[in-house]
Amino acid sequence: MLRRCARTALLTAALALAALIGGLPAEAEEVDLALVIAVDISYSMDPDEQDLQRQGFVEAFRSPVVHQAIRNGALGRIAVIYGEWAANWEQKVVVPWTVIEDPESAMAFAGRLAAQPTRRGPRTSVSGAIDFGARLLAESGLAATRRVIDISGDGANNQGRSVTAARDEAITRGITINGLPIMLKRPSSYWDVVDLDVYYRDCVIGGPGAFIVPVRDRDEFVNAIKTKIIREVAEHAEPLIKRIQVFEGAGSCMAGEIQRERWGN
């Protein structure tokens, strides 16, 4: 209890100082975490995969374990926004910024998300998703101890600016990027990246404690998302990169662009 009170006092002092020197608006709402959930809706995502993805995030915010993780923060509240992306012109906020500080507000967020229809869009701009998330954080009006963009997707960047440029710019702003590479299908087209987990590790994620949780089986989809949300809320300091499989030729952060140039699409 004393430790939590001390952390709260330090956080309040730091935020007040930032507001005083112009780093934050004086009326900014204070939260432990500002979390952007950025979800891939490109055509490579099958409708059943989209349903599983949505279900995973809904179930995460219905989980008592997530509720407890939120309560255990210095302030005991976080702010979350849920957005979807494909091309860098195909981005949409599905559920706006919502402050979650108890089971009721978490369940309400999950309910609003569950009620929204799924949709699909062209291309895969991971760089656009990062820029989208950074913009949402900048415009949030929140005073957050941590700012995180949570990106889930099943392909490499093939449209927009380079993913590493977007990642590096976000990191310089103090943003952490975590990843959920979706690897449910065997590569079957020229757009597919065999070593998507390695691509996310080397090219997408970054910042303090950044991690990825690859999903290779439908049965683990919901639990993987729940695990990822818990880790983000609970501020685990050590990075987590689960079950990386390295294949010959892995490591190109221009894999998607190379495929697009090669196949002329």
Short mmCIF file of C-alpha atoms in Angstrom, two decimals:
data_model
loop_
_atom_site.label_atom_id
_atom_site.label_comp_id
_atom_site.label_asym_id
_atom_site.label_seq_id
_atom_site.Cartn_x
_atom_site.Cartn_y
_atom_site.Cartn_z
CA MET A 1 0.00 0.00 0.00
CA LEU A 2 2.77 2.41 0.94
CA ARG A 3 4.61 1.58 -2.27
CA ARG A 4 1.51 2.31 -4.35
CA CYS A 5 0.92 5.61 -2.54
CA ALA A 6 4.53 6.62 -3.16
CA ARG A 7 4.23 5.76 -6.87
CA THR A 8 1.00 7.76 -7.09
CA ALA A 9 2.61 10.78 -5.42
CA LEU A 10 5.60 10.67 -7.75
CA LEU A 11 3.37 10.29 -10.79
CA THR A 12 1.18 13.21 -9.75
CA ALA A 13 4.24 15.41 -9.20
CA ALA A 14 5.72 14.47 -12.58
CA LEU A 15 2.49 15.17 -14.43
CA ALA A 16 2.02 18.48 -12.64
CA LEU A 17 5.55 19.54 -13.59
CA ALA A 18 4.96 18.55 -17.21
CA ALA A 19 1.78 20.60 -17.30
CA LEU A 20 3.56 23.56 -15.73
CA ILE A 21 6.29 23.65 -18.37
CA GLY A 22 3.86 23.12 -21.24
CA GLY A 23 4.42 19.43 -21.86
CA LEU A 24 0.78 18.58 -21.10
CA PRO A 25 -2.48 20.50 -21.08
CA ALA A 26 -3.48 21.39 -17.52
CA GLU A 27 -6.85 19.61 -17.93
CA ALA A 28 -5.36 16.35 -19.23
CA GLU A 29 -6.84 13.24 -17.61
CA GLU A 30 -4.26 11.14 -15.81
CA VAL A 31 -4.04 7.40 -16.52
CA ASP A 32 -1.48 4.68 -16.03
CA LEU A 33 -1.63 3.63 -19.67
CA ALA A 34 -2.93 5.05 -22.96
CA LEU A 35 -3.38 2.03 -25.23
CA VAL A 36 -4.12 2.11 -28.95
CA ILE A 37 -5.38 -1.23 -30.26
CA ALA A 38 -4.69 -1.18 -34.02
CA VAL A 39 -6.25 -4.16 -35.81
CA ASP A 40 -5.53 -5.39 -39.34
CA ILE A 41 -8.63 -5.66 -41.55
CA SER A 42 -6.84 -6.20 -44.89
CA TYR A 43 -8.31 -8.61 -47.45
CA SER A 44 -5.76 -11.25 -46.47
CA MET A 45 -7.65 -11.59 -43.17
CA ASP A 46 -10.45 -14.14 -43.62
CA PRO A 47 -13.85 -13.24 -42.08
CA ASP A 48 -13.49 -16.04 -39.51
CA GLU A 49 -10.03 -14.73 -38.57
CA GLN A 50 -11.51 -11.27 -38.12
CA ASP A 51 -14.22 -12.71 -35.88
CA LEU A 52 -11.61 -14.52 -33.78
CA GLN A 53 -9.53 -11.36 -33.53
CA ARG A 54 -12.51 -9.30 -32.41
CA GLN A 55 -13.60 -11.98 -29.96
CA GLY A 56 -10.13 -12.05 -28.46
CA PHE A 57 -10.15 -8.35 -27.61
CA VAL A 58 -13.74 -8.47 -26.35
CA GLU A 59 -12.95 -11.40 -24.05
CA ALA A 60 -9.77 -9.71 -22.82
CA PHE A 61 -11.68 -6.71 -21.49
CA ARG A 62 -14.29 -8.99 -19.94
CA SER A 63 -11.59 -10.88 -18.04
CA PRO A 64 -11.37 -10.42 -14.25
CA VAL A 65 -7.60 -10.88 -14.56
CA VAL A 66 -7.43 -7.79 -16.80
CA HIS A 67 -9.68 -5.89 -14.38
CA GLN A 68 -7.33 -6.72 -11.52
CA ALA A 69 -4.27 -5.71 -13.55
CA ILE A 70 -5.87 -2.31 -14.16
CA ARG A 71 -6.67 -1.85 -10.46
CA ASN A 72 -3.08 -2.68 -9.55
CA GLY A 73 -1.72 0.35 -11.42
CA ALA A 74 -0.56 3.47 -9.57
CA LEU A 75 -3.76 5.31 -10.50
CA GLY A 76 -5.89 2.24 -11.14
CA ARG A 77 -7.18 3.36 -14.52
CA ILE A 78 -6.19 3.16 -18.18
CA ALA A 79 -7.51 4.62 -21.42
CA VAL A 80 -8.10 2.49 -24.52
CA ILE A 81 -9.06 3.19 -28.12
CA TYR A 82 -9.81 0.51 -30.75
CA GLY A 83 -9.05 1.23 -34.40
CA GLU A 84 -8.86 -0.74 -37.65
CA TRP A 85 -6.42 -0.34 -40.53
CA ALA A 86 -5.50 -1.67 -43.97
CA ALA A 87 -4.02 0.80 -46.47
CA ASN A 88 -2.78 4.12 -45.11
CA TRP A 89 -5.99 5.74 -46.33
CA GLU A 90 -8.12 2.97 -44.79
CA GLN A 91 -8.11 3.70 -41.05
CA LYS A 92 -11.08 4.00 -38.72
CA VAL A 93 -11.74 4.39 -35.01
CA VAL A 94 -14.26 1.74 -33.99
CA VAL A 95 -14.50 2.52 -30.26
CA PRO A 96 -13.19 5.95 -29.17
CA TRP A 97 -10.99 6.73 -26.18
CA THR A 98 -12.53 5.15 -23.11
CA VAL A 99 -11.23 5.40 -19.54
CA ILE A 100 -11.43 2.03 -17.80
CA GLU A 101 -11.14 2.04 -14.02
CA ASP A 102 -13.43 -0.75 -12.83
CA PRO A 103 -15.08 -3.94 -14.12
CA GLU A 104 -18.19 -2.01 -15.17
CA SER A 105 -16.31 0.37 -17.48
CA ALA A 106 -14.26 -2.53 -18.88
CA MET A 107 -17.39 -4.55 -19.60
CA ALA A 108 -19.02 -1.52 -21.22
CA PHE A 109 -16.00 -1.07 -23.51
CA ALA A 110 -16.15 -4.77 -24.44
CA GLY A 111 -19.88 -4.49 -25.13
CA ARG A 112 -19.47 -1.51 -27.44
CA LEU A 113 -16.72 -3.33 -29.32
CA ALA A 114 -18.74 -6.54 -29.65
CA ALA A 115 -21.66 -4.59 -31.11
CA GLN A 116 -19.63 -3.16 -34.02
CA PRO A 117 -19.64 -4.96 -37.40
CA THR A 118 -16.36 -6.18 -38.87
CA ARG A 119 -15.17 -4.90 -42.25
CA ARG A 120 -12.29 -5.37 -44.69
CA GLY A 121 -9.99 -3.09 -46.71
CA PRO A 122 -7.22 -3.16 -49.33
CA ARG A 123 -3.43 -3.30 -48.83
CA THR A 124 -1.39 -3.66 -45.65
CA SER A 125 0.22 -0.48 -44.36
CA VAL A 126 1.84 -1.35 -41.04
CA SER A 127 3.64 2.00 -41.19
CA GLY A 128 0.27 3.69 -41.63
CA ALA A 129 -1.05 1.80 -38.61
CA ILE A 130 1.86 3.04 -36.48
CA ASP A 131 1.36 6.62 -37.68
CA PHE A 132 -2.39 6.27 -37.06
CA GLY A 133 -1.72 5.11 -33.51
CA ALA A 134 0.81 7.86 -32.83
CA ARG A 135 -1.66 10.46 -34.06
CA LEU A 136 -4.42 9.10 -31.83
CA LEU A 137 -2.10 9.27 -28.83
CA ALA A 138 -1.03 12.83 -29.63
CA GLU A 139 -4.65 13.97 -29.94
CA SER A 140 -5.97 12.05 -26.92
CA GLY A 141 -5.73 14.80 -24.32
CA LEU A 142 -4.50 12.20 -21.85
CA ALA A 143 -1.63 12.39 -19.38
CA ALA A 144 -0.38 8.81 -19.48
CA THR A 145 2.58 7.29 -17.67
CA ARG A 146 2.96 4.86 -20.59
CA ARG A 147 1.80 5.09 -24.20
CA VAL A 148 1.48 1.90 -26.21
CA ILE A 149 0.39 0.95 -29.72
CA ASP A 150 -0.77 -2.66 -29.96
CA ILE A 151 -0.60 -3.83 -33.59
CA SER A 152 -2.07 -7.11 -34.81
CA GLY A 153 -1.74 -8.22 -38.42
CA ASP A 154 -1.09 -11.08 -40.80
CA GLY A 155 1.28 -9.50 -43.31
CA ALA A 156 4.24 -7.23 -43.97
CA ASN A 157 4.08 -3.57 -44.89
CA ASN A 158 3.35 -3.26 -48.63
CA GLN A 159 2.01 0.29 -48.90
CA GLY A 160 2.91 3.67 -47.46
CA ARG A 161 6.26 4.76 -46.05
CA SER A 162 8.78 2.31 -44.65
CA VAL A 163 7.74 0.55 -41.46
CA THR A 164 11.09 1.20 -39.77
CA ALA A 165 10.79 4.96 -40.36
CA ALA A 166 7.34 4.98 -38.73
CA ARG A 167 8.53 2.77 -35.87
CA ASP A 168 11.62 4.85 -35.14
CA GLU A 169 9.67 8.11 -35.17
CA ALA A 170 7.11 6.70 -32.72
CA ILE A 171 9.85 5.46 -30.40
CA THR A 172 11.45 8.92 -30.30
CA ARG A 173 8.10 10.21 -29.05
CA GLY A 174 8.24 7.81 -26.10
CA ILE A 175 5.76 5.32 -27.56
CA THR A 176 6.13 1.55 -27.19
CA ILE A 177 4.91 -0.67 -30.05
CA ASN A 178 3.91 -4.27 -29.35
CA GLY A 179 2.91 -6.86 -31.93
CA LEU A 180 0.56 -9.78 -32.47
CA PRO A 181 1.65 -11.41 -35.76
CA ILE A 182 -1.14 -13.67 -36.99
CA MET A 183 0.23 -16.83 -38.59
CA LEU A 184 -2.79 -19.12 -38.87
CA LYS A 185 -2.31 -20.11 -42.51
CA ARG A 186 0.56 -21.56 -44.45
CA PRO A 187 1.95 -19.01 -46.92
CA SER A 188 0.00 -19.53 -50.13
CA SER A 189 0.34 -16.33 -52.14
CA TYR A 190 3.09 -13.91 -53.14
CA TRP A 191 1.93 -11.48 -50.41
CA ASP A 192 2.51 -13.93 -47.57
CA VAL A 193 5.58 -13.68 -45.33
CA VAL A 194 6.74 -17.02 -43.95
CA ASP A 195 8.69 -15.55 -41.03
CA LEU A 196 6.17 -12.93 -39.97
CA ASP A 197 7.14 -13.25 -36.30
CA VAL A 198 10.75 -12.37 -37.16
CA TYR A 199 9.53 -9.48 -39.32
CA TYR A 200 7.50 -8.08 -36.43
CA ARG A 201 10.40 -8.55 -34.03
CA ASP A 202 12.97 -6.86 -36.25
CA CYS A 203 10.89 -4.26 -38.07
CA VAL A 204 7.66 -3.40 -36.22
CA ILE A 205 7.99 -3.47 -32.43
CA GLY A 206 10.12 -1.11 -30.36
CA GLY A 207 10.37 0.96 -27.21
CA PRO A 208 10.75 -0.02 -23.53
CA GLY A 209 9.63 -3.59 -22.85
CA ALA A 210 8.33 -4.13 -26.41
CA PHE A 211 7.21 -7.68 -27.17
CA ILE A 212 5.39 -9.89 -29.64
CA VAL A 213 3.05 -12.84 -29.18
CA PRO A 214 2.71 -14.82 -32.43
CA VAL A 215 -0.54 -16.70 -33.04
CA ARG A 216 -0.19 -19.93 -35.04
CA ASP A 217 -3.32 -21.82 -34.02
CA ARG A 218 -6.97 -20.76 -33.95
CA ASP A 219 -7.45 -22.35 -30.54
CA GLU A 220 -4.83 -20.05 -29.00
CA PHE A 221 -6.05 -16.82 -30.62
CA VAL A 222 -8.30 -15.57 -27.81
CA ASN A 223 -5.89 -16.53 -25.01
CA ALA A 224 -2.95 -14.95 -26.86
CA ILE A 225 -4.76 -11.62 -27.08
CA LYS A 226 -5.79 -11.81 -23.43
CA THR A 227 -2.19 -12.56 -22.40
CA LYS A 228 -0.96 -9.63 -24.47
CA ILE A 229 -3.43 -7.16 -22.96
CA ILE A 230 -2.59 -8.30 -19.43
CA ARG A 231 1.12 -7.79 -20.06
CA GLU A 232 0.53 -4.31 -21.48
CA VAL A 233 -1.68 -3.24 -18.60
CA ALA A 234 0.57 -4.75 -15.93
CA GLU A 235 3.75 -3.09 -17.28
CA HIS A 236 6.04 -6.10 -17.39
CA ALA A 237 9.56 -4.72 -17.71
CA GLU A 238 11.16 -7.66 -19.51
CA PRO A 239 10.54 -8.15 -23.24
CA LEU A 240 8.64 -11.24 -24.37
CA ILE A 241 9.12 -12.80 -27.79
CA LYS A 242 7.41 -16.18 -27.91
CA ARG A 243 8.35 -19.10 -30.13
CA ILE A 244 10.23 -17.25 -32.84
CA GLN A 245 11.04 -19.45 -35.81
CA VAL A 246 13.87 -18.19 -38.02
CA PHE A 247 13.84 -19.20 -41.67
CA GLU A 248 16.48 -18.76 -44.34
CA GLY A 249 16.31 -15.26 -45.80
CA ALA A 250 14.53 -13.80 -42.78
CA GLY A 251 15.11 -10.26 -41.67
CA SER A 252 14.20 -7.95 -44.56
CA CYS A 253 12.16 -5.01 -43.37
CA MET A 254 11.24 -4.32 -47.01
CA ALA A 255 9.73 -7.80 -47.55
CA GLY A 256 6.25 -6.51 -48.36
CA GLU A 257 7.48 -3.74 -50.66
CA ILE A 258 9.77 -6.19 -52.48
CA GLN A 259 6.84 -8.54 -53.07
CA ARG A 260 4.65 -5.74 -54.36
CA GLU A 261 7.38 -4.52 -56.77
CA ARG A 262 8.12 -8.06 -57.94
CA TRP A 263 4.49 -8.88 -58.72
CA GLY A 264 3.51 -5.45 -60.00
CA ASN A 265 0.50 -4.88 -57.73
#
